[in-house]
mmCIF file of C-alpha atoms and ligand atoms in Angstrom:
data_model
loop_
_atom_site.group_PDB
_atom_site.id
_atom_site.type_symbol
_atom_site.label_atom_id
_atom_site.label_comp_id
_atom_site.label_asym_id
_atom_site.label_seq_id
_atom_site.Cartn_x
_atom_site.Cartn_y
_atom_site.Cartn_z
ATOM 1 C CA UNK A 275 -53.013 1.622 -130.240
ATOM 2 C CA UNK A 276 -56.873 0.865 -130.974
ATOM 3 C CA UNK A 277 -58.918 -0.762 -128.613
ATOM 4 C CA UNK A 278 -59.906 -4.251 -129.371
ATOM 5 C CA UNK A 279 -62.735 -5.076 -128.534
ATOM 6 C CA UNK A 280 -64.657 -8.624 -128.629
ATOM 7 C CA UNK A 281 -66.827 -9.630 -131.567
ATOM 8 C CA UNK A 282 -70.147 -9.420 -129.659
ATOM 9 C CA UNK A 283 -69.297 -5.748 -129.111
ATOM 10 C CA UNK A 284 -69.680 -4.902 -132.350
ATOM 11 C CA UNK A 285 -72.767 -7.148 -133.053
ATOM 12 C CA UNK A 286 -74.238 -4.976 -130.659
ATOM 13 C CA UNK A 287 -73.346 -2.020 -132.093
ATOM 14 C CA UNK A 288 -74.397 -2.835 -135.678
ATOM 15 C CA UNK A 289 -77.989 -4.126 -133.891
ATOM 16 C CA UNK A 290 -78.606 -0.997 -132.283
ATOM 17 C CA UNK A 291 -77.743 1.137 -135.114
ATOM 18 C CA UNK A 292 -80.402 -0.963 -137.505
ATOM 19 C CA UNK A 293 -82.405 0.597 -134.927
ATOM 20 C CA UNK A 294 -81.584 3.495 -134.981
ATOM 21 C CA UNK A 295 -81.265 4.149 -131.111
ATOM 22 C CA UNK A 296 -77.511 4.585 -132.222
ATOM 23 C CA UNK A 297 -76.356 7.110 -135.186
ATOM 24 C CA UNK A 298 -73.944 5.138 -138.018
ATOM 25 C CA UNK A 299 -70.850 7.750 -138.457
ATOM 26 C CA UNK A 300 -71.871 10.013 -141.042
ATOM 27 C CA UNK A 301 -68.915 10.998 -142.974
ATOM 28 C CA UNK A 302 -70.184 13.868 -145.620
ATOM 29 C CA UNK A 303 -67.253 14.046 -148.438
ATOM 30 C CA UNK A 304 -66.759 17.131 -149.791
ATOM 31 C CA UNK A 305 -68.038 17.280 -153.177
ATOM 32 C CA UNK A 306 -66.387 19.123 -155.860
ATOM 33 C CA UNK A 307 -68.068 21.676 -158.823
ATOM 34 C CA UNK A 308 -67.635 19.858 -162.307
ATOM 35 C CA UNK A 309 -68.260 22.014 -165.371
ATOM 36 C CA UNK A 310 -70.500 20.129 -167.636
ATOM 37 C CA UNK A 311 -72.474 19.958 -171.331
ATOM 38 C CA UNK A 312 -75.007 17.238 -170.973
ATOM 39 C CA UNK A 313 -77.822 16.342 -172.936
ATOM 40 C CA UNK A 314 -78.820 14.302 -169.897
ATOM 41 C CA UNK A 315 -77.125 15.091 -166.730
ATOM 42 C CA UNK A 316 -75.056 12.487 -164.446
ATOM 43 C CA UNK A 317 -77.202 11.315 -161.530
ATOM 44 C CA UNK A 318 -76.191 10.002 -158.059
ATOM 45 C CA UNK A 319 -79.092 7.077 -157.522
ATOM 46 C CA UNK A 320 -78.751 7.096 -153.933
ATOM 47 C CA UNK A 321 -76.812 8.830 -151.490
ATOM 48 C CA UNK A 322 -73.683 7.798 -150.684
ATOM 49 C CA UNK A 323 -73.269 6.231 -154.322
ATOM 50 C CA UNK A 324 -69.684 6.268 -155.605
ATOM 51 C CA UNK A 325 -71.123 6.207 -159.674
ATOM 52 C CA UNK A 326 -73.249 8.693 -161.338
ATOM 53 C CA UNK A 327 -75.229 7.261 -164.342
ATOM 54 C CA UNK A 328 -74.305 7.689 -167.713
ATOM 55 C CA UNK A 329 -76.731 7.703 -170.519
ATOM 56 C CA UNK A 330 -76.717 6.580 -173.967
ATOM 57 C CA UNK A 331 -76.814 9.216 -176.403
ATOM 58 C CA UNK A 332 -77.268 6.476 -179.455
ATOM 59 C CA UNK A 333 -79.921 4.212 -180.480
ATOM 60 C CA UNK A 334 -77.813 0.992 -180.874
ATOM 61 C CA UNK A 335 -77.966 -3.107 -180.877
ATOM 62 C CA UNK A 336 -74.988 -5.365 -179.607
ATOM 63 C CA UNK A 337 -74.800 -8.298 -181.418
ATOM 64 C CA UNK A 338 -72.720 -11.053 -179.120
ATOM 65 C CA UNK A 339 -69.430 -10.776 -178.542
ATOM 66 C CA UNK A 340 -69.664 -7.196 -180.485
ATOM 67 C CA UNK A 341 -68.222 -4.148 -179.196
ATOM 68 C CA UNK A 342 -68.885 0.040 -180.066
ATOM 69 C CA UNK A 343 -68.022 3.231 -178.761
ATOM 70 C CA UNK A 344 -71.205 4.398 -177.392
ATOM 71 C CA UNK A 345 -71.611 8.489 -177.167
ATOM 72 C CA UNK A 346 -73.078 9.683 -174.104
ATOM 73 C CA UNK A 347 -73.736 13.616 -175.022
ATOM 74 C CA UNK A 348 -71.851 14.250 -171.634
ATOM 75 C CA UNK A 349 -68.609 16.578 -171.995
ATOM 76 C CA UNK A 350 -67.016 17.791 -168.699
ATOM 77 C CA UNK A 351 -63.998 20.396 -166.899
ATOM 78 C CA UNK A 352 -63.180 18.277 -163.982
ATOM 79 C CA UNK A 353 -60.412 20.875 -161.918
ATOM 80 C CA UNK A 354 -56.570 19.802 -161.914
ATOM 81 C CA UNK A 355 -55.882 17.453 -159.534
ATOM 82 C CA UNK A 356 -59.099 15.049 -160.389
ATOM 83 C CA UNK A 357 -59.924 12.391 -162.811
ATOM 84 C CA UNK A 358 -63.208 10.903 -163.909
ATOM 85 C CA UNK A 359 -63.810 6.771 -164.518
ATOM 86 C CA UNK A 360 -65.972 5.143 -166.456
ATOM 87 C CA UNK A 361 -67.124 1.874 -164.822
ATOM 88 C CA UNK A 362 -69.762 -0.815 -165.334
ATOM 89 C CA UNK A 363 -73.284 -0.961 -164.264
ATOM 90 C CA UNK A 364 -73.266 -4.276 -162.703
ATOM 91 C CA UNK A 365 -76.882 -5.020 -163.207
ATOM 92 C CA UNK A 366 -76.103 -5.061 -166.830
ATOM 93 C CA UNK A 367 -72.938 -7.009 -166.623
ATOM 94 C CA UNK A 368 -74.787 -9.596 -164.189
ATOM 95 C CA UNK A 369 -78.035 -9.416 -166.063
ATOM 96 C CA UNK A 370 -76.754 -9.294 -169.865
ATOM 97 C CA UNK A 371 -73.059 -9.417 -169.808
ATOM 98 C CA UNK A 372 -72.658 -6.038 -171.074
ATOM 99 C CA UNK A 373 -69.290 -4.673 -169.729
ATOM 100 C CA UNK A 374 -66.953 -2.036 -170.626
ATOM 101 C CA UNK A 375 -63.642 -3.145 -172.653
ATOM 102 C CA UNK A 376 -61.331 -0.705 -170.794
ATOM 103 C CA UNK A 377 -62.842 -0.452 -167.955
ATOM 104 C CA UNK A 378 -62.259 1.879 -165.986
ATOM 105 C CA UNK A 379 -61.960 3.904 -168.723
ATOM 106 C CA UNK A 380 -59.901 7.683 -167.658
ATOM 107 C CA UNK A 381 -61.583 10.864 -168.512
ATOM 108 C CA UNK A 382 -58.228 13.636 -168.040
ATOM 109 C CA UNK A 383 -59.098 16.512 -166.486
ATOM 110 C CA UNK A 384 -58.303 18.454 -169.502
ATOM 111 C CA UNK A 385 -60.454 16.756 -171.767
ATOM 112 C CA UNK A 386 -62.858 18.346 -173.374
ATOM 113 C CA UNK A 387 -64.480 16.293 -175.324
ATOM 114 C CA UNK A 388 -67.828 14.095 -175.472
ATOM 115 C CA UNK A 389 -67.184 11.237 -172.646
ATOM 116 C CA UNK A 390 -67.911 7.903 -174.588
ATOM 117 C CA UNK A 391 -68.144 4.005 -173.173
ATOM 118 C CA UNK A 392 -66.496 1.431 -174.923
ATOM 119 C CA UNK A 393 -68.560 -1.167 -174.154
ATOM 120 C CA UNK A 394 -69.088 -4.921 -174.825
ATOM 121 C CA UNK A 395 -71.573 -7.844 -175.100
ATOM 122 C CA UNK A 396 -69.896 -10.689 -173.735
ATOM 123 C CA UNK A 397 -73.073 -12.997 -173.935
ATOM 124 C CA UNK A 398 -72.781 -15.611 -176.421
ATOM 125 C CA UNK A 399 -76.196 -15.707 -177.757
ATOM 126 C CA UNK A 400 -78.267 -12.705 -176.920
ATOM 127 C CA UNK A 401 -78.471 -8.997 -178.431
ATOM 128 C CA UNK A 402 -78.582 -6.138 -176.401
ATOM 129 C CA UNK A 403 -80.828 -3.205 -177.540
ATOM 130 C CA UNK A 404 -79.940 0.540 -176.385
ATOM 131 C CA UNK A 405 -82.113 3.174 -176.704
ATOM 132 C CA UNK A 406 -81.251 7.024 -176.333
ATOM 133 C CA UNK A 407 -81.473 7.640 -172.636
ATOM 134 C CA UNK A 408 -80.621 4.077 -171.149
ATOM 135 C CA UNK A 409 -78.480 4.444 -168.165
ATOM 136 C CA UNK A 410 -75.404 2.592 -170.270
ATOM 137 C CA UNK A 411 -72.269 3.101 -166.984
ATOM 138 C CA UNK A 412 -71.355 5.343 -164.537
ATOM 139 C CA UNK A 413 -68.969 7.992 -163.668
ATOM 140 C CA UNK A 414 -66.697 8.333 -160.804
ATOM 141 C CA UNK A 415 -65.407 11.469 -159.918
ATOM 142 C CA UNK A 416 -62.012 11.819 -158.034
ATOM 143 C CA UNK A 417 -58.825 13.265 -156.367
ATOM 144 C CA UNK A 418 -55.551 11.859 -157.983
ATOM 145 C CA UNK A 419 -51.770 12.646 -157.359
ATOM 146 C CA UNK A 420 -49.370 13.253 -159.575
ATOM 147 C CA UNK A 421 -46.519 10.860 -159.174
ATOM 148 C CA UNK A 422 -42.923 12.812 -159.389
ATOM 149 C CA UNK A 423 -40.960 8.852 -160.393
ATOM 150 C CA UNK A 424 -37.658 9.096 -159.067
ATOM 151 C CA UNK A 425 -35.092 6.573 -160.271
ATOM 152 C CA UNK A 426 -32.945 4.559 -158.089
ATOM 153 C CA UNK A 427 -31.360 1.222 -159.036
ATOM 154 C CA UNK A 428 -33.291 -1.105 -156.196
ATOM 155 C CA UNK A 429 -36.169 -0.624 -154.046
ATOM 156 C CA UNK A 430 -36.886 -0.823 -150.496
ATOM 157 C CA UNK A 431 -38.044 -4.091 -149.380
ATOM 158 C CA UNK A 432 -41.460 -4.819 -148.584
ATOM 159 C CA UNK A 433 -43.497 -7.779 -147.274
ATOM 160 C CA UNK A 434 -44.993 -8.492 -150.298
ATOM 161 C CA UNK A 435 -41.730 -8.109 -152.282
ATOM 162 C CA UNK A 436 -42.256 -9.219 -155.553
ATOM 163 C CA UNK A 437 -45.340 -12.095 -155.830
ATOM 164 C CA UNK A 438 -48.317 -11.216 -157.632
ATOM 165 C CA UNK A 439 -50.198 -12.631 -159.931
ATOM 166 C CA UNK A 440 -52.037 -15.115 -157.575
ATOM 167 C CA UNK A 441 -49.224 -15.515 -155.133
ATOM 168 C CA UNK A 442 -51.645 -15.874 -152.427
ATOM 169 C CA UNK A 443 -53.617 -18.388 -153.764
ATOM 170 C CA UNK A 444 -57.382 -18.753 -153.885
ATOM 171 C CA UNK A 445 -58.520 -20.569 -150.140
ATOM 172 C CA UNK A 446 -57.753 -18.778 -147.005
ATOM 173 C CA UNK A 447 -55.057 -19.838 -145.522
ATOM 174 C CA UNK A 448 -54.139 -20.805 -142.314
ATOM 175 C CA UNK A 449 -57.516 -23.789 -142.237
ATOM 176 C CA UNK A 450 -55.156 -26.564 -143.224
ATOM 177 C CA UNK A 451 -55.752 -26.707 -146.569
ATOM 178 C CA UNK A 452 -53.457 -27.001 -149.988
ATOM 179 C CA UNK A 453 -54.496 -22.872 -151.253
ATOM 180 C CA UNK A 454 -54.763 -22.886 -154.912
ATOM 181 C CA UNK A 455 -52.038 -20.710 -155.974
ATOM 182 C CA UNK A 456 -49.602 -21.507 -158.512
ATOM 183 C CA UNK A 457 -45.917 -20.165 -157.514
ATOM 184 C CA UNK A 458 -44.291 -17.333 -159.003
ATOM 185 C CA UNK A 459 -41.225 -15.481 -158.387
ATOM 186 C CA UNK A 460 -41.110 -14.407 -154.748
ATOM 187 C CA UNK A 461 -43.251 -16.961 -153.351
ATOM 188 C CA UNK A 462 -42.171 -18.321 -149.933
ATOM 189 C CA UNK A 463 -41.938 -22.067 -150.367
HETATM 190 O O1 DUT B 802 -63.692 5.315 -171.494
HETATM 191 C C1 DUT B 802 -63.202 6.396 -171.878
HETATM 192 C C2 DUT B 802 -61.820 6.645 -171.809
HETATM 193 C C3 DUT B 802 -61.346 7.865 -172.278
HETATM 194 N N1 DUT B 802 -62.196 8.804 -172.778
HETATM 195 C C4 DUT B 802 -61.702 10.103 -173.223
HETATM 196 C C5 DUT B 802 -61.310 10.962 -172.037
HETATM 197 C C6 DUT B 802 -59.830 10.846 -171.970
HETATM 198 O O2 DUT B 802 -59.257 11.993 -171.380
HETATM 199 C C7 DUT B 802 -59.479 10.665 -173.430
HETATM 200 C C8 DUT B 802 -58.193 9.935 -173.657
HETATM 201 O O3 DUT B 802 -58.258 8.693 -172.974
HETATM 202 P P1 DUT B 802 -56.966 7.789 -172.798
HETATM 203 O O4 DUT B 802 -55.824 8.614 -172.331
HETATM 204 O O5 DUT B 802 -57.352 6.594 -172.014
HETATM 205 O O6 DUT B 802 -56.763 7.343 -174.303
HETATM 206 P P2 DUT B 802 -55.489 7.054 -175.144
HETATM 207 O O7 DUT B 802 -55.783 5.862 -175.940
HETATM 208 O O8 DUT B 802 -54.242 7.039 -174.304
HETATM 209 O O9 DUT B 802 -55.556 8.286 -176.130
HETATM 210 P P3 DUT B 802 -54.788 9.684 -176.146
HETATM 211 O O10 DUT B 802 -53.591 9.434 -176.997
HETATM 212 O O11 DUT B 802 -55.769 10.622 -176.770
HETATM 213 O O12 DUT B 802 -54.461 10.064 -174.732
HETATM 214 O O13 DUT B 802 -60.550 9.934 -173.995
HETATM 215 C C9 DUT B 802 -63.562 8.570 -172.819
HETATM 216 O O14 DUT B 802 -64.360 9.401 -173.248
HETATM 217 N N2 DUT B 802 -64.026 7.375 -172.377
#
């Protein structure tokens, strides 16, 4: 069993490594080789970024509300046993709405074809302009397992059991107050 250890504890901690008298726990994933055609190749910004940026391969304008499958010139061999997503960029969701209709969109590891973003201008009144090069999403690279389903005719029980859907409501509970959930099937009372 963990230690638990009071709140200040960890204030402390967190204070001292700001600066820098203590190291943060530097956890260095292993990174895995992806084949790849690019006209412009997938860049980490930072370290430690999940995304690598994705860039338009198209000279394009979003009308609102419109919707195209944007090319990125990117085509990849990601090994069995990983996938690739497409996510937002959530500067340009925030700043412009811009967002990707099936998002996270799932690159197989056997495709071989050009990645492209599906994406969407979901502000009401303003274009969006993209030029060749403009970092458009961003690509996640990782493990996934292969689920063998078995069939059986019930499951195991589980604390959660069957709610969903906003069974827990909105507020955190336990302050006293009504939580904004409507019920479904499963809900304790
Ligand atoms: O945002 C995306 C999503 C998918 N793909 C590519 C890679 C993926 O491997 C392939 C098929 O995607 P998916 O399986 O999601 O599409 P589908 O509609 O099920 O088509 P399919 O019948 O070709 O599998 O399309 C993209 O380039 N961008």
């Amino acid at each position: 069993m963990g230690l638990v250890r009071p709140r200040v504890f960890h204030d402390i901690q967190a204070w001292l490594y700001s600066i820098r008298l203590l190291h943060y726990p530097r956890h260095v994933a292993e990174s895995v080789e992806v084949l790849i055609t690019a006209s412009i190749v997938p860049r980490y910004a930072h370290p430690g970024d999940a995304g690598a940026d994705l860039h338009s391969a198209e000279e394009l304008v979003l009308a609102p509300g419109e919707r195209a499958l944007v090319g990125t010139g990117v085509s990849i061999a990601l090994p069995d046993g990983y996938a690739a997503f497409v996510v937002p960029r959530s500067g340009l969701a925030a700043k412009h709405g811009i967002t990707i209709v099936n998002s996270p969109g799932t690159v197989d590891a056997g495709y071989r074809g050009e990645i492209k973003v599906s994406l969407l201008n979901t502000d009401q009144t303003e274009s969006f302009a993209i030029a060749v090069g403009d970092r458009i999403a961003q690509i996640i690279v990782t493990p996934v397992s292969r689920a063998a389903f078995i069939p059986v005719d019930r499951l195991p029980d589980s604390q959660r059991g069957e709610g969903g859907f906003g069974s827990t409501g909105v507020r955190e509970t336990g302050t006293g107050r009504q939580t904004a959930g409507s019920p479904m099937s499963g809900d304790t009372p």
